[in-house]
Coordinates of C-alpha atoms in Angstrom, one line a residue:
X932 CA 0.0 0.0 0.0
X933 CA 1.6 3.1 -1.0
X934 CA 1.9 6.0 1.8
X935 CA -0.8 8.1 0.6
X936 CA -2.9 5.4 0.9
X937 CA -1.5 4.3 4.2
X938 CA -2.0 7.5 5.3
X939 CA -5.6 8.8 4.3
X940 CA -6.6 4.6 6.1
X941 CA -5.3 6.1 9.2
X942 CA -7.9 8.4 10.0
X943 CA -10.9 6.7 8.7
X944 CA -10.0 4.2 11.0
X945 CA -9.4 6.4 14.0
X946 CA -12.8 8.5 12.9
X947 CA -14.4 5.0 13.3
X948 CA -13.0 3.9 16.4
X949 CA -14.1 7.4 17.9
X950 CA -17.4 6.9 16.9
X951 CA -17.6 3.3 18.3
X952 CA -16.1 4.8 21.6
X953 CA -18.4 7.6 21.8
X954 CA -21.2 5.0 21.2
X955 CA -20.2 3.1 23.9
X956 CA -19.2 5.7 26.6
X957 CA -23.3 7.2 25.5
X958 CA -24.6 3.6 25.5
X959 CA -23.1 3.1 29.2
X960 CA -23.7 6.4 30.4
X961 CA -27.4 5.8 29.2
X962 CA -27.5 2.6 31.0
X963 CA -25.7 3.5 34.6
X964 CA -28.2 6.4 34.5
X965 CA -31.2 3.9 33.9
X966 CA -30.1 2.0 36.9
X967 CA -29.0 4.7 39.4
X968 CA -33.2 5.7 38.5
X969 CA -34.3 2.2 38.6
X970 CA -32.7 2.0 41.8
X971 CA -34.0 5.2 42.9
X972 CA -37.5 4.8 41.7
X973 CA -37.4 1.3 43.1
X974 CA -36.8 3.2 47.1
X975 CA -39.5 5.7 46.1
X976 CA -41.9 3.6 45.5
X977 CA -41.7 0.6 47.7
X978 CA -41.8 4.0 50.6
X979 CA -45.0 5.3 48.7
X980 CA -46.9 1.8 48.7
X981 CA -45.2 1.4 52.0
X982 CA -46.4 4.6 53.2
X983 CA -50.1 3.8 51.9
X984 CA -50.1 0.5 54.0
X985 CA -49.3 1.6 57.1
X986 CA -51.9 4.7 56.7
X987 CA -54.4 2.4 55.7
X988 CA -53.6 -0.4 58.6
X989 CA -53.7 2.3 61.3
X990 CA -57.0 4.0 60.3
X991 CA -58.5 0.3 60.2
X992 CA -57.1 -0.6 63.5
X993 CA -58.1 2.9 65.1
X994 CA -61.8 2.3 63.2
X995 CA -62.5 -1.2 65.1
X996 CA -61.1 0.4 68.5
X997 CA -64.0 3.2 67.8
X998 CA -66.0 0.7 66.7
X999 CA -65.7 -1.3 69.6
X1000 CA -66.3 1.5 71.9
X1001 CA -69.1 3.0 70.4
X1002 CA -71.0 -0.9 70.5
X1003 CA -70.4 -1.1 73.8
X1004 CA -71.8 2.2 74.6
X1005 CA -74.7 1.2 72.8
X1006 CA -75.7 -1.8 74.6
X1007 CA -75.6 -0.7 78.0
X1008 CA -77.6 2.1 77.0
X1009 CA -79.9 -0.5 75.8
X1010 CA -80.2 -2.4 78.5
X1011 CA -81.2 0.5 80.1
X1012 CA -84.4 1.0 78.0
X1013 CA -88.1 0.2 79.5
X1014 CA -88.7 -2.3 76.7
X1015 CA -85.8 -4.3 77.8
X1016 CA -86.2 -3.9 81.3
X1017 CA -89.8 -4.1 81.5
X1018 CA -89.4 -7.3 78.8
X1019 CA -87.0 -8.7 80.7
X1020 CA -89.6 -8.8 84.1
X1021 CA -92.5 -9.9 82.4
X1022 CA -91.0 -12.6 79.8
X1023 CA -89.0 -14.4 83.3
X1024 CA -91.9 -14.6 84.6
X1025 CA -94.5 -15.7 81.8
X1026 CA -91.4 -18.6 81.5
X1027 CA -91.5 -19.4 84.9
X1028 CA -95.1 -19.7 84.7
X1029 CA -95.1 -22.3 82.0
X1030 CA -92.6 -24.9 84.0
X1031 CA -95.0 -28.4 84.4
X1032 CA -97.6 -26.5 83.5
X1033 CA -98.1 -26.3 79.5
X1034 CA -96.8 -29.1 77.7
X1035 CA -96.8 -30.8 74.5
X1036 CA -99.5 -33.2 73.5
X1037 CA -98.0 -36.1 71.6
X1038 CA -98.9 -34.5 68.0
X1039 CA -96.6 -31.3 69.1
X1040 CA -94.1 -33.8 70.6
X1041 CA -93.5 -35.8 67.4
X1042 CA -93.0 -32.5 65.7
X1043 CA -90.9 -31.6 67.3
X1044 CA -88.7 -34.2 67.7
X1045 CA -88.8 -34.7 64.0
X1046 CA -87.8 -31.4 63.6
X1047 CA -84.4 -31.7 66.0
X1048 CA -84.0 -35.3 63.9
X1049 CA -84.0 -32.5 60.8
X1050 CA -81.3 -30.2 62.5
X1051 CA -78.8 -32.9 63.7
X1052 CA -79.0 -34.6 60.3
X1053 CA -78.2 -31.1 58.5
X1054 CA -75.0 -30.2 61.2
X1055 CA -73.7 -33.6 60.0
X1056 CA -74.2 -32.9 56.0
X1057 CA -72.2 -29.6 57.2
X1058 CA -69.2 -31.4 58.0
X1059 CA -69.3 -29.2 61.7
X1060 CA -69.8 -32.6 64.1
X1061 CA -72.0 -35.5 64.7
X1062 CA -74.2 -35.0 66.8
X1063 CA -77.8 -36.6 68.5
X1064 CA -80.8 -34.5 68.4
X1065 CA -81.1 -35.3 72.0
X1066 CA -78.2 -33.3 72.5
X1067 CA -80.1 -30.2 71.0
X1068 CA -83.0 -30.6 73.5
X1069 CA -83.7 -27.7 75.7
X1070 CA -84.4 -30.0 78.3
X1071 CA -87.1 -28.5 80.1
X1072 CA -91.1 -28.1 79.4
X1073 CA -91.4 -24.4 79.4
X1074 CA -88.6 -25.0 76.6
X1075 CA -89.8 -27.1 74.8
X1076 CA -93.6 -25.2 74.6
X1077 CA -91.9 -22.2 73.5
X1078 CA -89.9 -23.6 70.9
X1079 CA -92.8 -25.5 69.9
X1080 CA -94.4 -22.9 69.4
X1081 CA -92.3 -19.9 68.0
X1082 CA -89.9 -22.0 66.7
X1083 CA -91.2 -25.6 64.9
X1084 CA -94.4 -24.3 64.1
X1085 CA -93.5 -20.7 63.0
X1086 CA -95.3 -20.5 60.0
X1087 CA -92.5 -17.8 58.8
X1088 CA -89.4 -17.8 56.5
X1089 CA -88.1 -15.3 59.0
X1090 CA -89.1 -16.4 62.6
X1091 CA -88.7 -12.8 63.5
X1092 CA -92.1 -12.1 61.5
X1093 CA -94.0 -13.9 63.8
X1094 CA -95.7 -11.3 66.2
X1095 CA -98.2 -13.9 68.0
X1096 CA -98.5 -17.5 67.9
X1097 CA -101.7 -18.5 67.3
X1098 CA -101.6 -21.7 69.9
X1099 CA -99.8 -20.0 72.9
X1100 CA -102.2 -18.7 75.0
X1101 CA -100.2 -18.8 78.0
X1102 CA -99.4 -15.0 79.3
X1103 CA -96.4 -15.7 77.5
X1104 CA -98.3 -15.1 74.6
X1105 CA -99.9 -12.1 75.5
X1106 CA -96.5 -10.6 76.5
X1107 CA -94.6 -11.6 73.1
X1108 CA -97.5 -10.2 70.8
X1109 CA -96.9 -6.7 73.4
X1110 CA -93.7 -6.7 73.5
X1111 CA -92.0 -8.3 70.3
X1112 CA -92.4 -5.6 67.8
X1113 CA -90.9 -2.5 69.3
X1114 CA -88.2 -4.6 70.4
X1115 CA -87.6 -6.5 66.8
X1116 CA -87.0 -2.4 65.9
X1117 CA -84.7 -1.4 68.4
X1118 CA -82.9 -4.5 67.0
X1119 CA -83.3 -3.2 63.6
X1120 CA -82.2 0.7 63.9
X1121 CA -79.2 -0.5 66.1
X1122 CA -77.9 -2.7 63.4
X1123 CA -77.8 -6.2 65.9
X1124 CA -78.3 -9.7 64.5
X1125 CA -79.9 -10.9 67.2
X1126 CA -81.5 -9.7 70.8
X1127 CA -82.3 -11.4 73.4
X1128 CA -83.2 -11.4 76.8
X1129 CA -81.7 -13.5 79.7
X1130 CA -83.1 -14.0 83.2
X1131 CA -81.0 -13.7 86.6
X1132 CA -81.2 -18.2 86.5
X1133 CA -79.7 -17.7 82.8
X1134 CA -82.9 -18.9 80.7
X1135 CA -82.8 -17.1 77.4
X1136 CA -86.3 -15.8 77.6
X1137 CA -86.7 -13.7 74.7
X1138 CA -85.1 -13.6 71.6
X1139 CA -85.8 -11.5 68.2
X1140 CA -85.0 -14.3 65.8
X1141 CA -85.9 -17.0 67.5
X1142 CA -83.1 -19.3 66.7
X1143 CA -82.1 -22.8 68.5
X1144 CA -80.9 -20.7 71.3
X1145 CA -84.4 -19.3 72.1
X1146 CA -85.6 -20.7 75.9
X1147 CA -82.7 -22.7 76.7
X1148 CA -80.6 -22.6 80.0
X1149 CA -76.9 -20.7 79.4
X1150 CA -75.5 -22.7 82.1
X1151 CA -76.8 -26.1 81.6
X1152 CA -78.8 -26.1 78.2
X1153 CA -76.9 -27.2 74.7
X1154 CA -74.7 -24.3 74.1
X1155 CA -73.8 -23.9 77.9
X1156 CA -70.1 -24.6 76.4
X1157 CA -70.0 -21.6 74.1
X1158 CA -67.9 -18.1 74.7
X1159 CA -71.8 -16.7 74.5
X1160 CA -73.0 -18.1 77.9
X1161 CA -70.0 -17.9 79.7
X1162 CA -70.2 -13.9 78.7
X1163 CA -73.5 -14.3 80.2
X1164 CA -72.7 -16.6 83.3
X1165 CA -69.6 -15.7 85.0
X1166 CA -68.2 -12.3 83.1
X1167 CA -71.3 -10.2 83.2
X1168 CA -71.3 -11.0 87.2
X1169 CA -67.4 -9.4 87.4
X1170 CA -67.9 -6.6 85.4
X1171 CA -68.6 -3.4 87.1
X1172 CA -71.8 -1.6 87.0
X1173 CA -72.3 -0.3 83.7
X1174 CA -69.7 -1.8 81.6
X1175 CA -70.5 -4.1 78.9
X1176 CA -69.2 -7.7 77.8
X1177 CA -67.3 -8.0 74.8
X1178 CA -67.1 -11.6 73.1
X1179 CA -65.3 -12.2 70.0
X1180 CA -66.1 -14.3 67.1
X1181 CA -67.1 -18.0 67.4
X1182 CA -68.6 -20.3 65.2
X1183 CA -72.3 -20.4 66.8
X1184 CA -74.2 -23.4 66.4
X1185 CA -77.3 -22.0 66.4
X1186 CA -76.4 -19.3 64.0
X1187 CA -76.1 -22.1 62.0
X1188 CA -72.4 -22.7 62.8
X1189 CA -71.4 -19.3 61.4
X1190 CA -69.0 -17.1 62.5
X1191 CA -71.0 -15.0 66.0
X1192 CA -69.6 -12.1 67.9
X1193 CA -71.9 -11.2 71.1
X1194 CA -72.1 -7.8 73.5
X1195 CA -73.8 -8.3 76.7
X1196 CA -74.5 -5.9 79.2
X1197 CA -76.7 -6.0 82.7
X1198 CA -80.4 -5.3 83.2
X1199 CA -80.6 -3.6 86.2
X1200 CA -84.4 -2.0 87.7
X1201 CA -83.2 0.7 89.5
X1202 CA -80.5 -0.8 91.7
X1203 CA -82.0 -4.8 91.0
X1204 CA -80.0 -6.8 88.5
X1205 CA -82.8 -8.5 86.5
X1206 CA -81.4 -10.1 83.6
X1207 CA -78.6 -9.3 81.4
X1208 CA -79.2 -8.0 77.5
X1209 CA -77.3 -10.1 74.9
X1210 CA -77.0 -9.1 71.1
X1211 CA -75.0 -10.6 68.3
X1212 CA -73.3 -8.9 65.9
X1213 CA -72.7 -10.2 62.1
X1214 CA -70.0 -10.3 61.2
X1215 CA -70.8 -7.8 58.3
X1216 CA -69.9 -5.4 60.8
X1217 CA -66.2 -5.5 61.1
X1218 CA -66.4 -7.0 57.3
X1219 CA -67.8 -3.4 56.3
X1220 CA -64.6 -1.6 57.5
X1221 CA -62.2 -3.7 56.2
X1222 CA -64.1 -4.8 52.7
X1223 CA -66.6 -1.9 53.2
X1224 CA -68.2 -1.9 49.2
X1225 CA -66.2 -4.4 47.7
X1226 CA -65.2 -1.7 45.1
X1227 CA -61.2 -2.3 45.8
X1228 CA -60.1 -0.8 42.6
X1229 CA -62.5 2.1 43.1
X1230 CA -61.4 2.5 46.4
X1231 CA -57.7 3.0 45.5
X1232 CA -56.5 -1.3 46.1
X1233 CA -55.3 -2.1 43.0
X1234 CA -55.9 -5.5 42.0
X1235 CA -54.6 -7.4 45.0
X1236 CA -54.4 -5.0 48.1
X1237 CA -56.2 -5.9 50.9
X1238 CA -57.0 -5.1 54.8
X1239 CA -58.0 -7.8 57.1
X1240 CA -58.2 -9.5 60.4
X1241 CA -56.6 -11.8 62.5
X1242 CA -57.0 -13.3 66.1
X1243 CA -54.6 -14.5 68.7
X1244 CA -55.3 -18.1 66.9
X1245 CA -53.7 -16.9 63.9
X1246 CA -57.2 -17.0 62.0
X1247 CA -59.2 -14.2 60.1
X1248 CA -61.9 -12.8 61.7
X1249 CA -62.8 -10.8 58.3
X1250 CA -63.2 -12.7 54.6
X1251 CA -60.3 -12.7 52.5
X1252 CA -60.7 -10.7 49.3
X1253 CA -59.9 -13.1 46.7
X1254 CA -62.5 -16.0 48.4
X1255 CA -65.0 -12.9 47.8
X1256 CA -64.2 -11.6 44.3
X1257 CA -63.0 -15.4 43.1
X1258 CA -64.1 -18.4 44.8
X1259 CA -63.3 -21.0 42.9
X1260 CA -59.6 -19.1 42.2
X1261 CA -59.3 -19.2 45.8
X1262 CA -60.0 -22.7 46.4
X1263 CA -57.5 -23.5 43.8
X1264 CA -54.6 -21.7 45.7
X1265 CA -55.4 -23.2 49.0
X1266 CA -55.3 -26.4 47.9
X1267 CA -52.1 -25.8 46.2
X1268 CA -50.7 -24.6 49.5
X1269 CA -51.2 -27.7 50.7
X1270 CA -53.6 -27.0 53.0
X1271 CA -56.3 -29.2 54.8
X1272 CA -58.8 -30.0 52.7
X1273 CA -61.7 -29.7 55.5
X1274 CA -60.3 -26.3 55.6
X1275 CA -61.9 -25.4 52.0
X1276 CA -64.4 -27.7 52.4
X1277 CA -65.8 -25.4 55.3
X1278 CA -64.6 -22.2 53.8
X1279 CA -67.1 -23.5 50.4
X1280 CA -70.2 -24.4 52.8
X1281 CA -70.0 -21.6 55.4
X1282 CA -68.9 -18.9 52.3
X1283 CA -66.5 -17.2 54.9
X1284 CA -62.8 -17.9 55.9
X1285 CA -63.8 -15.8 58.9
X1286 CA -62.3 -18.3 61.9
X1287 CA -61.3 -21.0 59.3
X1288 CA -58.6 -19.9 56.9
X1289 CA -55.0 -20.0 58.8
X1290 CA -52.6 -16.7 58.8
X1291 CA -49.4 -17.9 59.7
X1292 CA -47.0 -15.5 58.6
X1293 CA -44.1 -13.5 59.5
X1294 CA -46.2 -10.5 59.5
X1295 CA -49.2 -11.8 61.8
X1296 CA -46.6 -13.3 64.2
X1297 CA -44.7 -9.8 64.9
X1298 CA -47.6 -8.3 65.5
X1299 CA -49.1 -10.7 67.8
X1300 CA -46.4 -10.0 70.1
X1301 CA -47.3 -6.0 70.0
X1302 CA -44.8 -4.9 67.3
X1303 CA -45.8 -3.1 64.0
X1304 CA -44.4 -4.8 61.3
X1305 CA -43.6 -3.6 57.6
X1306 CA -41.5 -5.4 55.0
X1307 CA -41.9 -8.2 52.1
X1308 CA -43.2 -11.4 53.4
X1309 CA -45.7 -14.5 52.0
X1310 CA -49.2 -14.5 52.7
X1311 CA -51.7 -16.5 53.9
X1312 CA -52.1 -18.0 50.6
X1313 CA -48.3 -18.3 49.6
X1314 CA -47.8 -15.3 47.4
X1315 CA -45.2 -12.7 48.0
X1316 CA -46.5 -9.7 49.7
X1317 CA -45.2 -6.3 51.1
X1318 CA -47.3 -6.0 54.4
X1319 CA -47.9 -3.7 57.1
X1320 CA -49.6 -5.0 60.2
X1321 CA -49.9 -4.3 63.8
X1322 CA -52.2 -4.7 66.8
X1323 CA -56.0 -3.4 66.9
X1324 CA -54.7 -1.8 70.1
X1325 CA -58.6 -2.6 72.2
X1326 CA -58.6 -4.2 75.5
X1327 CA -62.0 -6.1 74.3
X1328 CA -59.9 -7.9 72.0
X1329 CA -56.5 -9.9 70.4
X1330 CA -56.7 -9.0 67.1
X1331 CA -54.3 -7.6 64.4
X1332 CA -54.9 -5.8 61.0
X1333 CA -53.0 -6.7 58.2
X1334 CA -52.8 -4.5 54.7
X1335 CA -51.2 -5.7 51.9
X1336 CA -50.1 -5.6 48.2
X1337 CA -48.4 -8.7 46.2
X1338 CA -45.2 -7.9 45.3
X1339 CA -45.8 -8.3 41.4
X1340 CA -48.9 -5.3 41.6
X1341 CA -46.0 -3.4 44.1
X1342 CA -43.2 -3.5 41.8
X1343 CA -45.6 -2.8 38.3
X1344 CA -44.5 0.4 37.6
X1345 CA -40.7 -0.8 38.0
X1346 CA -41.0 -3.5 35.2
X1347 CA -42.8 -1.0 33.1
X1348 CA -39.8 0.9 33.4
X1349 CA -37.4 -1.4 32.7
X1350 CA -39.3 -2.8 29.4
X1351 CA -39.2 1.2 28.2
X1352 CA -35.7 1.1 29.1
X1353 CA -34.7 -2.1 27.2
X1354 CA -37.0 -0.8 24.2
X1355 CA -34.7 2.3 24.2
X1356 CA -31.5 0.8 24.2

């Protein structure tokens, strides 16, 4: 090659190795910027969703504390009403009345033991427990006439409807058809499940709803066993004079094995005890402030956040969003969790994971112990999550809330960044 040639090569060859330089030195400097603001926007927003969690977790925990409070309040005013105490008086004593002295001819007897044959059959189907319809009995007469008669023969979908029972005309009767409306409409303005009224001997002589509970004995009748009547039998006795008893959720029988919370307060006539108020609370009522609408997506959660409850037994006292929006999706996941299959089994026939669906996770267990807890952890149902949880912070009860966000929906925006970023380069 001649030295002109040689020469004039030279810097074409420089020119191009300037412009490959260049291109890389831009191409890096490009890409270490891209990072240094992936990593950047990565801290900014796992604080924002952070930030949202926690906000959201308090103000449901400091909602139930209100909540709780305000219930409470409610039911001892109640109890201080002349329908309940007047109801109270009169019902014990129509009761007491009807001990050996109405009964059931045989006709009314076969009916209803037919109809306890019915119910024990139906809590089997359930899956709940086997059980003898003997072991439903309320065991004594004035029981088993009012059952009879506002209960097995209640002509009404709703057993509430029924005002007055055409058969009873025991003063029972005459008291029920007084007294049962204005009290189904305190029950109804107040926003209770159930009322009913207990005596000072713990017969449940009133109720709204007339459920299986109706007319038995707290302390020696079928559900003498349940968190209910020992609210009733020994707590109500130590609670000073106008507090009110606060019993968390258990899965009533009578409610027909759902998920029952319970408030009970004294009945006192001037300075007399004489009775105790008892009302039951769905569980639609803490479901409304951590579900409240079911519009998540309106309501600012994305498609996966959520807020719910949990109890000292590390199970949910408030339905899980997915078994809500997608049952059969959630089903699927639990049983790919490996997880009892009774569990979804119950979860399907109940339709709630309140007090069935297990939350044992790093999150729940910190703030068991009384510590607020924020970081990435897995969730009840194995996904990866960024959680913020902590205690509900009530003396009435051992609950935590838990909000959180699965880590896909949390880092969104990141992979969206990085796909522009790749398209760029």
């Amino acid at each position: 090659m001649s030295a002109a040639k040689q020469h004039e090569a030279k810097p074409r060859s420089l020119r191009r190795n300037l412009v490959i330089t260049f291109t890389i030195v831009s191409l890096m400097s490009v890409l270490l910027l891209g990072v240094l603001n992936y990593f950047q926007a990565r801290e900014m927003l796992t604080e924002s969703v952070s930030d949202q969690l926690v906000n959201q977790q308090t103000a449901k925990a400091r909602a139930i504390r209100n909540g709780i409070d305000r219930l409470e309040q409610t039911v001892v005013v109640s109890a201080q009403g002349r329908q309940v105490v007047e109801g109270v008086i009169e019902f014990a004593a129509a009761y007491d009345a009807l001990d050996g002295t109405d009964v059931l001819d045989q006709a009314q007897t076969e009916s209803f033991d037919a109809f306890y044959s019915v119910v024990a059959a139906a809590i089997g189907e359930a899956g709940v427990e086997s059980i003898a319809p003997d072991d439903l009995d309320p065991g004594t007469d004035a029981a088993r006439y009012l059952q009879y008669h506002y209960i097995v023969s209640n002509p009404h979908e709703e057993r509430s409807d029924l005002v007055s029972a055409p058969d009873d005309a025991s003063d029972y009767g005459a008291f029920h058809e007084a007294r049962h409306p204005a009290l189904t409409q305190l029950r109804t303005q107040l926003g209770f499940g159930d009322l009913l009224l207990v005596d000072t001997v713990g017969n449940i002589v009133y109720s709204t709803n007339k459920r299986l509970d109706f007319a038995t004995n707290v302390q020696t009748g079928p559900y003498r066993n349940s968190s209910m009547a020992e609210a009733v039998t020994s707590r109500i006795a130590a609670a000073p004079v106008g507090d009110a008893v606060f019993v968390g959720f258990e899965l009533y029988l009578p409610a027909r094995a759902k998920p029952s919370m319970f408030v009970a307060a004294a009945i006192r006539d001037q300075a007399r005890t004489v009775g105790a108020l008892l009302v039951e609370i769905p569980i639609d009522a803490l479901n409304d402030l951590t579900i409240g609408d079911g519009n998540w997506q309106e309501n600012g959660f994305g498609d996966t956040a959520e807020v719910y409850v949990v109890g000292r037994d590390n199970l949910m006292r408030t339905d899980s969003r997915l078994w809500i929006e997608d049952p059969a999706e959630y089903l699927r996941r639990l049983d790919g969790e490996g997880t009892d299959p009774l569990v979804g089994n119950l979860i399907e026939t109940f339709g709630s994971t309140v007090l069935l669906q297990p939350v044992e996770t790093e999150a729940v267990a910190e703030a068991l112990d009384g510590e607020q807890f924020l970081g990435s952890t897995t969730n009840y149902l194995g996904q990866s999550s960024l959680s913020a949880a902590g205690p509900v912070g009530a003396d009435q009860v051992d609950w935590v809330v838990v909000a959180e966000v699965s880590r896909a929906e949390a880092n969104d925006p990141l992979s969206s960044y990085v796909t522009s970023l790749s398209l760029i380069h």
